[in-house]
PDB file of C-alpha atoms in Angstrom:
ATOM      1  CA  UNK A  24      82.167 101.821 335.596  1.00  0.00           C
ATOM      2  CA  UNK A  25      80.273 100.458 332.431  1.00  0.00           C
ATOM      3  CA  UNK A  26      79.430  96.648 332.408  1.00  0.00           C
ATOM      4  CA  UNK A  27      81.290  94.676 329.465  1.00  0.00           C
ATOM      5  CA  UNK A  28      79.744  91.890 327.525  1.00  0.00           C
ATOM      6  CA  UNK A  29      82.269  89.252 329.687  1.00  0.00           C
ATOM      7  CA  UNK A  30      80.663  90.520 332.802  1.00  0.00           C
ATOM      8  CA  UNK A  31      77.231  89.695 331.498  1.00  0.00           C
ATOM      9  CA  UNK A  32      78.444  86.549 330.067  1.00  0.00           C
ATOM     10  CA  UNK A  33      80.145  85.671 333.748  1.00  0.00           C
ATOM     11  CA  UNK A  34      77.456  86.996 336.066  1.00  0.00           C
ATOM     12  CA  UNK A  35      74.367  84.793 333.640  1.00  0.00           C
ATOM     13  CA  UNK A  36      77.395  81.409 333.974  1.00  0.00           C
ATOM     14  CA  UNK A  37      77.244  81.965 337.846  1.00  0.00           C
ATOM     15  CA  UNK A  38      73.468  82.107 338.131  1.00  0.00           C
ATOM     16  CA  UNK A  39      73.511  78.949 336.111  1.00  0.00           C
ATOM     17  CA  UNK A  40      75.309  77.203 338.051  1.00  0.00           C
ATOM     18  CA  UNK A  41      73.737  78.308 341.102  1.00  0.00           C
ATOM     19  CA  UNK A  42      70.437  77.552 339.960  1.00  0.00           C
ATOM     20  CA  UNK A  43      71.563  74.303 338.555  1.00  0.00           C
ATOM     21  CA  UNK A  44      73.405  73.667 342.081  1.00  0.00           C
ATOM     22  CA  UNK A  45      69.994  74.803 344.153  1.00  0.00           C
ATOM     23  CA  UNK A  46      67.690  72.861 342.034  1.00  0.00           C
ATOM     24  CA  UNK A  47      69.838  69.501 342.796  1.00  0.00           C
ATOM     25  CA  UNK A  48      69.629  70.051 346.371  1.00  0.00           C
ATOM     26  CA  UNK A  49      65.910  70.852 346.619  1.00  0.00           C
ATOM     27  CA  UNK A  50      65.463  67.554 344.655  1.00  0.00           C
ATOM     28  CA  UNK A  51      67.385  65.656 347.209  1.00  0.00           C
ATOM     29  CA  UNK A  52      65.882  67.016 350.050  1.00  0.00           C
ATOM     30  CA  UNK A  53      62.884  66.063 348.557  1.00  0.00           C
ATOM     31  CA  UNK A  54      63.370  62.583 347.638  1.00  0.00           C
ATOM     32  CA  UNK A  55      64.687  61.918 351.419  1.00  0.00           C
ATOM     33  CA  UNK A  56      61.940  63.432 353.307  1.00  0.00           C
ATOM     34  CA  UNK A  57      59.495  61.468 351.039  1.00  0.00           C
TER      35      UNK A  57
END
């Protein structure tokens, strides 16, 4: 099965948001054990 463009487009919008979503949560963590 070949990957389409959307898929690309989808799968880089989900590791966005993860990152984005990860990257909040380390920060918080942080702050409150400081």
């Amino acid at each position: 099965m070949p990957i389409t463009e959307s898929q690309i487009f989808i799968a880089l919008f989900i590791a966005l948001i993860n990152g984005f979503l990860a990257l909040r949560l380390g920060s918080s963590l942080y702050r409150k054990s400081d």
